[in-house]
Amino acid sequence: MHKVALIGAGRIGRIHGRNAALNGRISLAGIVDPVAAAAEALASEWSAPVLSLDEALADPSIAGVIIASSTDTHLDYSVRAARAGKAIFCEKPIDQDLDRARSAEADLKDARMLLAFNRRFDPNFQAVKARLDEGGIGVLESLQITSNDPSPPPPSYVAVSGGLFKDMAIHDFDMARWILGEEVVEVFAFGSCLVDPEIGKLGDVDTARTMLKTASG
């Protein structure tokens, strides 16, 4: 059984912590979070020790890390974990800045790393892709993806997450590329704040539409 450390004990970290603790193939070997109360609460719930990031990365018995911390830490923590030889499961996005993400290519290109594009593993989406690949749908002319959350996230989360496009619609961008098996060559997008004015004050939108064009048209 492989030991993993969880980095981040917030909203998504608690979900990943539960999943790791209940997974019979891995064991939760430590909780890392700069907010001591959050780390201690989750550690107590799953009988795992509270560790510093340095301790988790230096421990040779810990095979991998789950990075579920705030978006602005994803890239730096991933690079540190890769240099420490850990397997990495990291929440998306890897970073909010494209140049910063590209600058880490040398450290991450050979890393044992998976970004949290979980919809690729959903049986429903897999069935759609399999049917398309087998020719069961016919000639594909367009792909329409609609995603909704039951309610907007709190403004405090929007302020640090990357917002609707980088944090939420990123799943749809990944689905389009994966299902079609093509890269995007043109993008047109627009959005508005129609639900929560507080999100607009942060410079983001809560409703959007995006059109993606691939090389095949």
Coordinates of C-alpha atoms in Angstrom, one line a residue:
M1 CA 0.0 0.0 0.0
H2 CA 1.4 3.4 -1.0
K3 CA 1.5 6.3 1.4
V4 CA 0.4 9.7 0.3
A5 CA 0.4 13.1 1.9
L6 CA -2.4 15.6 1.3
I7 CA -1.4 19.2 0.8
G8 CA -4.3 21.5 1.5
A9 CA -7.1 20.9 4.0
G10 CA -9.7 23.3 2.6
R11 CA -12.9 22.6 0.6
I12 CA -11.5 20.3 -2.1
G13 CA -8.8 19.0 0.2
R14 CA -11.4 17.6 2.6
I15 CA -12.9 15.7 -0.4
H16 CA -9.6 14.3 -1.5
G17 CA -8.7 13.5 2.1
R18 CA -11.8 11.4 2.5
N19 CA -11.2 9.7 -0.8
A20 CA -7.6 8.9 0.0
A21 CA -8.5 7.6 3.5
L22 CA -11.2 5.3 2.2
N23 CA -9.2 4.0 -0.8
G24 CA -7.9 0.5 -0.1
R25 CA -4.8 0.9 -2.3
I26 CA -3.3 4.0 -0.6
S27 CA -3.0 5.3 3.0
L28 CA -3.2 8.9 4.1
A29 CA 0.2 9.5 5.7
G30 CA 0.0 13.2 6.6
I31 CA -1.9 16.5 6.2
V32 CA -0.2 19.7 5.2
D33 CA -1.8 23.1 5.5
P34 CA -0.5 26.5 6.7
V35 CA -3.8 26.9 8.7
A36 CA -3.1 24.8 11.7
A37 CA -6.7 24.4 12.7
A38 CA -7.7 23.1 9.3
A39 CA -4.8 20.6 9.2
E40 CA -5.5 19.4 12.7
A41 CA -9.2 19.0 12.1
L42 CA -8.7 16.8 9.0
A43 CA -5.8 14.9 10.6
S44 CA -8.0 14.1 13.6
E45 CA -10.9 12.9 11.3
W46 CA -8.7 10.4 9.5
S47 CA -6.1 9.6 12.2
A48 CA -3.2 11.1 10.1
P49 CA -0.3 13.2 11.4
V50 CA 0.0 16.9 10.7
L51 CA 3.2 17.5 8.7
S52 CA 5.0 20.5 7.2
L53 CA 5.6 20.5 3.5
D54 CA 9.3 20.0 4.0
E55 CA 8.6 17.0 6.2
A56 CA 6.2 15.4 3.7
L57 CA 8.6 15.8 0.8
A58 CA 11.6 14.6 2.7
D59 CA 9.9 11.4 4.0
P60 CA 11.1 8.5 1.8
S61 CA 8.1 6.4 2.9
I62 CA 5.7 8.8 1.3
A63 CA 5.3 7.9 -2.3
G64 CA 3.1 10.6 -3.5
V65 CA 1.3 13.9 -2.8
I66 CA -2.2 15.2 -3.5
I67 CA -2.0 18.9 -4.1
A68 CA -5.3 20.4 -3.1
S69 CA -4.1 23.8 -1.9
S70 CA -5.0 27.2 -3.3
T71 CA -4.4 27.7 -7.1
D72 CA -1.5 30.1 -6.6
T73 CA 0.5 27.3 -5.0
H74 CA -0.1 24.4 -7.4
L75 CA 2.8 25.0 -9.7
D76 CA 5.4 25.6 -7.0
Y77 CA 4.3 22.7 -4.9
S78 CA 4.3 20.4 -8.0
V79 CA 7.8 21.4 -8.9
R80 CA 9.0 20.8 -5.4
A81 CA 7.3 17.4 -5.3
A82 CA 8.7 16.4 -8.6
R83 CA 12.2 17.3 -7.5
A84 CA 11.6 15.2 -4.4
G85 CA 10.7 12.2 -6.6
K86 CA 7.1 12.0 -5.5
A87 CA 4.1 10.9 -7.6
I88 CA 1.8 13.9 -8.0
F89 CA -2.0 14.3 -8.2
C90 CA -2.6 18.1 -8.6
E91 CA -5.8 20.0 -8.7
K92 CA -6.3 22.2 -11.7
P93 CA -5.3 24.7 -13.0
I94 CA -1.6 24.1 -12.7
D95 CA -1.2 27.9 -12.6
Q96 CA -3.0 31.1 -13.7
D97 CA -0.1 32.3 -15.7
L98 CA 0.8 30.5 -19.0
D99 CA 4.4 31.7 -19.0
R100 CA 5.0 30.4 -15.5
A101 CA 3.5 27.1 -16.3
R102 CA 5.7 26.7 -19.4
S103 CA 8.8 27.6 -17.3
A104 CA 8.2 24.5 -15.2
E105 CA 8.2 22.1 -18.2
A106 CA 11.8 20.9 -17.5
D107 CA 10.8 19.9 -14.0
L108 CA 7.5 18.4 -14.8
K109 CA 7.7 16.8 -18.2
D110 CA 9.0 13.5 -16.8
A111 CA 7.2 13.6 -13.5
R112 CA 4.7 11.0 -12.5
M113 CA 1.9 13.6 -12.5
L114 CA -1.8 13.7 -13.1
L115 CA -3.9 16.9 -13.2
A116 CA -7.4 16.6 -11.8
F117 CA -9.3 16.3 -15.0
N118 CA -11.6 13.7 -13.4
R119 CA -14.3 13.8 -16.1
R120 CA -12.1 11.7 -18.3
F121 CA -12.7 8.8 -15.9
D122 CA -16.5 9.3 -15.7
P123 CA -18.1 6.2 -17.3
N124 CA -20.7 8.3 -19.0
F125 CA -18.1 10.5 -20.8
Q126 CA -16.0 7.4 -21.5
A127 CA -19.0 5.8 -23.2
V128 CA -19.5 8.8 -25.4
K129 CA -15.8 8.9 -26.5
A130 CA -15.8 5.1 -27.1
R131 CA -18.9 5.3 -29.3
L132 CA -17.4 8.2 -31.2
D133 CA -14.0 6.5 -31.7
E134 CA -15.9 3.3 -32.9
G135 CA -17.8 5.3 -35.5
G136 CA -21.1 4.7 -33.8
I137 CA -22.2 8.4 -33.9
G138 CA -21.3 9.0 -37.5
V139 CA -19.5 12.0 -38.9
L140 CA -19.1 14.5 -36.0
E141 CA -20.0 18.1 -37.0
S142 CA -20.0 19.8 -33.6
L143 CA -19.7 19.0 -30.0
Q144 CA -21.9 20.9 -27.4
I145 CA -21.0 20.8 -23.7
T146 CA -23.2 22.5 -21.1
S147 CA -22.0 22.8 -17.5
N148 CA -23.7 24.3 -14.5
D149 CA -23.1 24.6 -10.8
P150 CA -26.2 24.6 -8.5
S151 CA -25.0 28.0 -7.2
P152 CA -22.1 30.4 -7.8
P153 CA -19.0 29.9 -5.6
P154 CA -18.4 32.5 -2.8
P155 CA -16.5 35.6 -3.9
S156 CA -13.7 34.7 -1.5
Y157 CA -13.1 31.5 -3.6
V158 CA -13.4 33.3 -7.0
A159 CA -10.8 35.8 -5.9
V160 CA -8.0 33.1 -5.7
S161 CA -9.3 30.2 -7.9
G162 CA -8.8 31.5 -11.4
G163 CA -12.5 32.2 -11.9
L164 CA -15.0 30.7 -14.3
F165 CA -12.8 30.1 -17.3
K166 CA -9.5 28.9 -15.6
D167 CA -11.1 27.0 -12.7
M168 CA -14.5 25.8 -13.9
A169 CA -14.7 25.8 -17.7
I170 CA -11.3 24.3 -17.8
H171 CA -13.1 20.9 -17.4
D172 CA -15.1 21.6 -20.6
F173 CA -12.0 22.6 -22.5
D174 CA -10.3 19.4 -21.5
M175 CA -13.4 17.4 -22.4
A176 CA -13.6 18.9 -25.9
R177 CA -9.9 18.2 -26.6
W178 CA -10.1 14.6 -25.2
I179 CA -13.4 13.6 -26.9
L180 CA -12.4 15.1 -30.2
G181 CA -8.8 14.0 -30.1
E182 CA -7.7 17.4 -31.5
E183 CA -6.1 20.6 -30.3
V184 CA -7.9 23.9 -30.4
V185 CA -6.7 26.5 -33.0
E186 CA -9.2 29.3 -32.5
V187 CA -11.3 30.5 -29.5
F188 CA -14.1 32.9 -29.1
A189 CA -15.6 33.6 -25.7
F190 CA -17.8 36.1 -23.9
G191 CA -19.3 36.3 -20.4
S192 CA -21.4 38.3 -18.1
C193 CA -22.4 38.6 -14.5
L194 CA -26.1 37.6 -14.4
V195 CA -26.3 36.0 -11.0
D196 CA -23.9 37.4 -8.4
P197 CA -22.8 41.0 -8.8
E198 CA -20.0 40.4 -6.2
I199 CA -18.3 38.1 -8.7
G200 CA -18.4 41.0 -11.3
K201 CA -16.6 43.3 -8.8
L202 CA -13.7 40.8 -8.8
G203 CA -13.4 41.2 -12.5
D204 CA -14.9 37.8 -13.3
V205 CA -18.2 36.4 -14.8
D206 CA -20.7 33.9 -13.6
T207 CA -22.2 33.0 -17.0
A208 CA -20.3 32.4 -20.2
R209 CA -20.3 30.9 -23.7
T210 CA -17.2 29.7 -25.5
M211 CA -16.7 28.5 -29.1
L212 CA -13.7 26.4 -29.9
K213 CA -12.5 25.5 -33.4
T214 CA -10.1 22.6 -34.0
A215 CA -7.8 22.1 -36.9
S216 CA -10.4 19.9 -38.7
G217 CA -12.9 22.7 -38.6

